[in-house]
Amino acid sequence: MSVTNWAGNVVFGARALHRPTTVSEVQELVARGGPLRVLGSGHSFNRMADTGGDLLTVADLPRLAEISADRASVRIDGGVRYGELAVLLEKEGLALHNLASLPHISVAGAVATATHGSGVRNGNLATAVSRIEFVDGTGEQVTLSRGDAGFEGAVVHLGALGVVTSLTLDVRPAFEVRQYVYDQLRRTEIDAHLDEILAGGYSVSLFTDWTSDDVNHVWLKRLETMSGDWFGARPADGPRHPVPGMPATNSTEQGGVPGPWHLRLPHFRMEFTPSAGQELQSEWHVARENGLEALHAVAEIRDRVAPVLQVSEIRTVAADELWLSPNYRRDTLAVHFTWIADTDAVLPVVDLVEAALAPLDPRPHWGKIFTTDPLALRSRYERFADFQALVRRYDPAGTFRNSWQEAILG
Ligand SMILES: Cc1cc2nc3c(=O)[nH]c(=O)nc-3n(C[C@H](O)[C@H](O)[C@H](O)COP(=O)(O)OP(=O)(O)OC[C@H]3O[C@@H](n4cnc5c(N)ncnc54)[C@H](O)[C@@H]3O)c2cc1C
């Protein structure tokens, strides 16, 4: 068997890939014992979904989109992707609060790693979860709802607790979004007005290739219209792609044209390859009040960063209560790097960025490439020991353990 992740930098070591079509089949597979690991849509860049045993995907479970009577939540299956779910919700006049840069990822896999979009008031995508249903390491079905003991630990689970077969997500009435792109935001403006800039829309992303102190583009996803220059940046004279040199046709519509939330909140269209395609990614989350310091720290080493970088994206995420969320009790500024697809060239620069940000206690994105010392990493999460206890409780025999998890969780 040769299955790789989306980026192709991880060839999974699994003996087989199982595709159960019912929850009972999932339970039977788990009851056989491990090592077993669940593969979502494979968009993570490290070995978190890898195993030397068997892989399992829940992509073939029957699609489920049960909307609650009060239209405040939807119960979905563990295999659906955001792009499919969004179309179902939009037909019902409903929406999610936010989306990541791409709609291609599975909801369960994204929630497992606290995947996020942007917006000073928007929590990461896992914060929409009000109930999680999973088959634990003993083959038992477990349901945890918001308010239950352990719920806040189980939502961002890194694949360590079991097979997520269903999630219930908060939804809201569908809304329209306008996407505006501005070119060339000067460093002096960022230094003077970072908070106002980041709060300038429902979701704001700054894109830079770090070849200069300035930001190449600002993407504003707004509920209101806007016009004219903005903090000295000029409105783009045509559609843009976040990655220099990539076709703008792959991007969601810009120019302030109003459109449904699911066709504006992601940067990339479902029907095209997202991002560059050939790439690696890393991202670190710091407290928002340290945001400017983080940007200055990266600017100091930009001559080392720029040669192995395609583009960097700066976003915000609101604080939450999920134990392993990088946004746990911390309003966040997230600095993301889309690297070139060359692990040997990129890893030394990942080390450099980690060192530059270390005084700010950065929490890396779980699904991307990081080299943080596991002890330092654990110390950045107050509830880490509680999460380890949750893993022992729901996976006592280590059915879902893999070497990535062993290194991180101990
Ligand atoms: C082009 C690109 C753009 C991206 N943009 C963003 C972005 O805007 N914001 C952001 O935060 N991240 C982003 N990411 C990262 C991505 O969102 C995360 O890596 C996410 O976890 C991918 O989901 P997945 O389903 O592919 O998970 P996988 O990589 O398949 O799995 C991730 C983890 O979840 C576990 N898992 C998956 N499904 C289940 C399940 N049903 N039950 C139990 N465990 C499960 C796996 O075992 C693994 O440990 C991007 C990635 C790519 C490739």
XYZ file of C-alpha atoms and ligand atoms in Angstrom:
463
model
C 0.000 0.000 0.000
C 1.331 3.456 -0.836
C -0.788 6.347 0.317
C 0.623 9.832 0.820
C -0.645 12.988 2.454
C -1.912 15.829 0.237
C 1.500 17.473 0.073
C 3.269 14.184 -0.768
C 5.959 14.727 1.891
C 4.574 11.872 4.040
C 4.277 8.337 2.645
C 2.129 6.503 5.177
C 3.663 3.315 6.532
C 0.311 1.550 6.952
C -0.272 -2.083 5.938
C -3.838 -1.414 4.784
C -6.411 1.359 4.439
C -9.873 0.315 5.642
C -13.024 2.052 4.450
C -15.871 1.135 6.837
C -19.351 2.202 5.740
C -21.116 1.904 9.110
C -20.293 2.786 12.697
C -20.591 -0.950 13.608
C -17.878 -1.727 11.064
C -15.722 0.957 12.684
C -16.299 -0.707 16.065
C -15.372 -4.134 14.669
C -12.137 -2.769 13.204
C -11.199 -1.108 16.486
C -12.073 -4.236 18.483
C -9.399 -6.149 16.502
C -6.813 -3.950 18.238
C -4.091 -1.589 17.021
C -1.987 -0.065 15.875
C -4.699 1.822 14.049
C -4.963 5.452 13.020
C -7.637 7.499 11.305
C -6.876 9.370 8.102
C -9.028 12.426 7.356
C -8.510 14.137 4.017
C -4.724 13.937 4.501
C -4.031 17.684 4.486
C -1.647 17.679 7.450
C 2.050 18.104 6.752
C 3.560 15.892 9.466
C 3.256 12.251 10.535
C 0.321 12.745 12.896
C -1.978 10.571 10.741
C 0.698 7.935 10.076
C 0.892 4.403 11.471
C 2.874 1.245 10.961
C -0.389 -0.645 11.564
C -3.654 -0.058 9.732
C -5.237 3.176 8.542
C -8.959 3.761 8.576
C -10.978 6.423 6.797
C -14.567 7.343 7.633
C -15.014 9.070 4.271
C -17.456 6.320 3.174
C -19.815 6.644 6.149
C -23.251 7.756 4.929
C -23.424 11.564 4.643
C -25.394 13.053 7.502
C -26.630 16.638 7.912
C -29.348 16.606 10.572
C -30.413 20.145 11.365
C -31.837 20.633 14.860
C -35.444 21.789 15.282
C -34.248 25.212 16.494
C -31.925 25.471 13.434
C -29.008 26.277 15.749
C -26.948 23.145 15.092
C -26.230 20.422 12.561
C -25.175 16.838 13.252
C -22.767 15.583 10.606
C -20.831 12.396 9.870
C -17.102 12.084 10.497
C -16.109 11.994 6.815
C -17.717 15.063 5.257
C -15.567 17.893 3.889
C -16.345 21.553 4.557
C -16.995 22.196 0.867
C -19.750 19.544 0.730
C -21.251 20.528 4.080
C -21.335 24.229 3.183
C -23.455 23.558 0.094
C -25.948 21.538 2.175
C -26.128 24.276 4.818
C -26.452 27.107 2.312
C -29.463 25.322 0.730
C -31.075 25.412 4.192
C -30.254 29.108 4.662
C -27.614 28.272 7.288
C -23.896 28.929 7.734
C -20.864 28.085 9.832
C -19.170 30.945 11.661
C -15.953 30.619 9.678
C -13.910 28.475 7.296
C -10.212 27.810 6.719
C -8.386 28.986 3.596
C -9.602 25.902 1.743
C -12.924 23.991 1.677
C -11.281 20.674 0.691
C -10.459 19.432 4.220
C -12.573 17.014 6.255
C -14.435 18.617 9.149
C -13.360 15.914 11.628
C -9.687 16.170 10.637
C -9.764 19.972 10.804
C -11.395 19.967 14.234
C -8.835 17.420 15.494
C -6.028 19.947 14.869
C -7.902 23.186 15.745
C -7.814 24.398 12.160
C -8.808 28.052 11.870
C -9.641 30.899 9.547
C -9.209 34.512 10.621
C -11.101 37.223 12.484
C -10.509 38.861 15.850
C -13.903 37.652 17.042
C -13.846 34.242 15.366
C -12.800 31.162 17.304
C -11.086 28.345 15.431
C -13.274 25.804 13.610
C -13.248 23.390 16.586
C -15.086 25.978 18.699
C -18.237 25.306 16.649
C -18.403 21.730 18.009
C -21.138 21.179 20.607
C -21.066 17.360 20.592
C -18.506 14.769 19.583
C -19.269 11.080 18.978
C -16.377 8.660 18.706
C -15.492 4.996 18.926
C -12.825 4.827 21.613
C -9.842 2.491 21.845
C -11.949 -0.223 23.491
C -14.500 -0.178 20.647
C -17.139 1.597 22.762
C -19.176 4.478 21.356
C -18.658 7.652 23.399
C -20.733 10.846 23.182
C -19.550 14.027 24.886
C -21.527 17.264 24.780
C -20.584 20.819 25.680
C -20.676 21.005 29.482
C -19.767 17.311 30.004
C -16.571 16.535 31.918
C -13.730 16.078 29.439
C -15.600 17.626 26.483
C -13.204 20.572 26.249
C -10.309 18.134 26.168
C -11.834 15.774 23.619
C -12.634 18.206 20.790
C -9.053 19.006 19.721
C -7.794 15.437 20.121
C -4.990 15.031 17.539
C -6.462 11.647 16.570
C -5.500 10.192 19.961
C -8.875 9.320 21.491
C -10.602 7.225 18.840
C -12.511 7.364 15.580
C -14.788 10.395 15.313
C -17.942 9.199 13.582
C -20.101 12.279 14.122
C -19.890 15.915 15.216
C -22.587 18.442 16.029
C -21.715 21.984 15.002
C -23.227 25.372 15.866
C -24.786 27.041 12.841
C -26.272 30.465 12.217
C -28.383 32.081 9.489
C -26.570 32.256 6.135
C -24.809 35.562 5.495
C -23.146 37.377 2.620
C -19.511 38.396 2.575
C -17.577 40.825 0.364
C -13.916 40.144 -0.263
C -11.530 43.049 -0.906
C -7.823 42.812 -1.676
C -5.408 45.696 -1.069
C -1.802 45.867 -2.328
C 1.294 47.072 -0.455
C 0.631 47.782 3.183
C 3.629 49.630 4.603
C 5.476 48.410 7.691
C 5.088 51.883 9.251
C 1.281 51.473 9.072
C 1.494 47.996 10.571
C 3.699 49.269 13.399
C 1.285 52.100 14.147
C -2.085 50.406 13.567
C -1.769 46.596 13.738
C -4.822 46.083 15.970
C -7.054 48.309 13.825
C -5.813 46.622 10.648
C -6.522 43.127 11.979
C -9.985 44.225 13.129
C -10.734 45.807 9.722
C -13.111 43.055 8.615
C -14.971 39.915 9.640
C -11.820 38.048 8.604
C -8.485 39.698 7.751
C -5.331 38.094 6.310
C -2.013 39.816 5.621
C 0.156 38.127 2.977
C 3.879 38.770 2.745
C 6.831 37.011 1.116
C 9.203 38.679 3.616
C 11.362 40.080 0.805
C 10.684 43.511 2.253
C 9.358 44.974 5.475
C 6.001 45.689 3.832
C 3.039 43.368 3.370
C 2.278 42.428 -0.257
C -1.513 42.051 0.071
C -4.273 42.381 2.611
C -7.384 40.225 2.147
C -10.444 41.627 3.904
C -13.617 39.576 4.141
C -16.241 42.074 5.195
C -19.940 42.253 5.895
C -19.969 45.922 4.810
C -18.759 47.703 1.663
C -15.531 49.728 1.592
C -13.801 51.972 -0.932
C -10.699 54.065 -1.448
C -7.236 53.496 0.002
C -6.943 51.755 3.340
C -4.098 52.523 5.762
C -2.206 53.751 2.704
C -2.679 50.442 0.799
C -4.238 50.594 -2.678
C -7.231 48.505 -3.824
C -5.923 45.679 -6.064
C -6.492 46.387 -9.771
C -7.622 42.790 -10.415
C -8.029 39.390 -8.741
C -5.096 38.004 -6.778
C -3.845 34.594 -5.629
C -2.147 34.576 -2.219
C 0.915 32.765 -3.619
C 2.967 34.882 -6.051
C 2.822 33.489 -9.596
C -0.240 31.254 -9.085
C -3.410 31.814 -11.181
C -6.025 34.070 -9.589
C -8.792 31.906 -11.114
C -8.150 29.450 -8.252
C -9.091 32.136 -5.714
C -12.530 33.011 -4.430
C -14.177 36.100 -5.906
C -12.769 39.472 -4.880
C -13.473 43.115 -5.748
C -16.163 43.491 -3.097
C -18.736 41.418 -5.022
C -21.163 40.142 -2.376
C -21.552 36.374 -2.223
C -22.516 33.530 0.089
C -20.270 32.979 3.121
C -18.877 29.645 1.834
C -17.731 31.190 -1.471
C -15.896 34.095 0.177
C -14.521 32.945 3.561
C -12.043 30.435 2.033
C -9.320 31.896 -0.191
C -9.463 28.948 -2.590
C -12.278 27.518 -4.701
C -13.316 23.912 -4.073
C -12.959 22.974 -7.777
C -9.261 24.001 -7.982
C -6.072 22.933 -6.234
C -5.752 25.118 -3.150
C -2.608 27.096 -2.363
C 0.467 26.220 -4.478
C 0.098 22.413 -4.522
C 3.870 21.866 -4.245
C 4.647 23.061 -0.719
C 5.176 22.508 2.991
C 3.505 24.559 5.711
C 4.206 25.731 9.271
C 2.355 28.096 11.575
C 2.856 29.467 15.070
C 0.274 31.080 17.332
C 1.275 33.821 19.791
C -0.798 36.014 22.109
C -2.267 38.870 20.114
C -0.713 41.473 22.387
C 2.681 40.062 21.328
C 1.746 40.158 17.643
C 3.919 43.069 16.638
C 6.866 41.600 18.516
C 6.364 38.306 16.641
C 6.317 40.090 13.273
C 9.483 41.993 14.175
C 11.167 38.751 15.277
C 10.454 37.146 11.887
C 11.467 40.343 10.049
C 14.881 40.097 11.760
C 15.532 36.759 10.007
C 13.705 37.472 6.754
C 16.880 37.053 4.678
C 16.860 33.366 5.790
C 13.084 32.945 5.527
C 12.423 34.487 2.096
C 14.596 32.089 -0.003
C 12.600 29.009 1.137
C 9.223 30.700 1.293
C 6.354 30.991 -1.168
C 4.179 33.175 1.030
C 3.422 33.935 4.659
C -0.043 34.682 6.027
C -0.846 36.572 9.227
C -4.262 35.942 10.791
C -6.076 36.275 14.112
C -8.076 33.739 16.137
C -10.250 34.427 19.197
C -9.488 32.708 22.513
C -11.322 29.508 23.496
C -11.499 26.886 26.256
C -10.398 23.788 24.322
C -7.462 22.250 26.179
C -5.182 21.543 23.208
C -6.272 24.463 21.081
C -3.343 26.789 20.263
C -5.895 29.509 21.074
C -6.615 28.176 24.572
C -7.406 31.239 26.718
C -5.353 33.392 24.358
C -6.560 35.818 21.697
C -4.101 34.956 18.993
C -2.017 36.247 16.150
C -1.020 33.337 13.900
C 1.998 33.570 11.592
C 1.797 31.009 8.795
C 4.479 29.987 6.267
C 3.876 28.272 2.927
C 7.371 26.939 2.281
C 8.904 25.519 -0.885
C 8.553 21.715 -1.186
C 12.073 20.938 0.017
C 12.179 19.485 3.523
C 15.977 19.609 3.848
C 16.100 23.297 2.953
C 13.061 24.206 5.029
C 13.746 22.435 8.355
C 16.747 24.591 9.402
C 14.620 27.688 8.778
C 11.757 26.201 10.803
C 14.293 25.877 13.655
C 15.286 29.514 13.180
C 11.686 30.755 13.277
C 11.024 28.631 16.378
C 14.064 30.182 18.073
C 13.051 33.702 17.049
C 9.529 33.248 18.431
C 10.488 31.171 21.507
C 10.392 34.110 23.977
C 6.710 34.526 23.029
C 5.728 30.922 23.914
C 4.498 30.086 20.421
C 2.066 27.205 20.015
C 2.571 25.498 16.639
C -0.313 24.389 14.420
C -0.666 20.672 15.198
C -1.111 19.709 11.552
C 1.882 21.548 10.127
C 5.665 21.238 10.387
C 7.291 22.180 13.680
C 10.403 21.140 15.568
C 9.463 22.388 19.050
C 11.022 20.479 21.932
C 8.144 18.319 23.290
C 8.779 19.385 26.891
C 8.613 23.059 25.942
C 5.512 22.362 23.868
C 3.740 20.622 26.757
C 4.600 23.502 29.091
C 2.682 25.852 26.787
C -0.591 24.022 27.482
C -1.970 24.330 31.031
C -4.251 21.323 30.563
C -1.693 19.036 28.906
C -1.607 16.553 31.807
C -5.411 16.437 31.792
C -5.341 15.617 28.101
C -2.812 12.826 28.703
C -5.214 11.413 31.330
C -8.062 11.584 28.790
C -5.977 9.569 26.331
C -5.269 6.921 28.993
C -8.977 6.758 29.772
C -10.314 6.419 26.218
C -7.412 4.529 24.680
C -6.000 2.474 27.563
C -4.266 -0.089 25.328
C -2.758 2.534 23.003
C -4.697 1.312 19.952
C -4.373 4.729 18.261
C -0.851 5.563 19.391
C 1.706 6.325 16.709
C 5.278 7.534 16.938
C 4.312 11.174 16.265
C 1.908 11.047 19.207
C 4.453 9.279 21.453
C 6.980 12.037 20.815
C 4.468 14.796 21.557
C 2.380 13.279 24.352
C 5.075 11.204 26.015
C -3.464 23.728 1.152
C -3.712 23.701 2.632
C -4.263 24.806 3.243
C -4.497 24.795 4.636
N -5.088 25.894 5.198
C -5.298 25.910 6.533
C -5.934 27.022 7.141
O -6.384 27.952 6.478
N -6.042 27.024 8.490
C -5.573 26.000 9.258
O -5.673 26.084 10.486
N -5.034 24.900 8.692
C -4.892 24.837 7.361
N -4.354 23.714 6.782
C -4.043 22.560 7.637
C -5.229 21.595 7.717
O -6.421 22.284 7.931
C -5.056 20.627 8.891
O -3.888 19.915 8.720
C -6.259 19.676 9.054
O -6.072 18.887 10.193
C -6.466 18.814 7.853
O -7.619 18.012 8.009
P -7.584 16.528 7.399
O -8.952 15.969 7.413
O -6.868 16.529 6.120
O -6.757 15.809 8.556
P -5.630 14.687 8.425
O -4.359 15.315 8.040
O -6.117 13.570 7.585
O -5.575 14.219 9.961
C -5.211 15.107 10.979
C -5.325 14.393 12.331
O -6.688 14.158 12.634
C -6.927 12.767 12.842
N -8.252 12.481 12.273
C -8.719 12.842 11.055
N -10.007 12.442 10.917
C -10.333 11.821 12.073
C -11.518 11.168 12.544
N -12.641 11.072 11.812
N -11.479 10.601 13.773
C -10.371 10.674 14.546
N -9.244 11.267 14.153
C -9.219 11.842 12.932
C -5.790 12.046 12.140
O -5.513 10.800 12.741
C -4.642 13.027 12.361
O -4.069 12.802 13.628
C -4.148 23.659 5.411
C -3.611 22.539 4.777
C -3.416 22.549 3.397
C -2.868 21.333 2.735
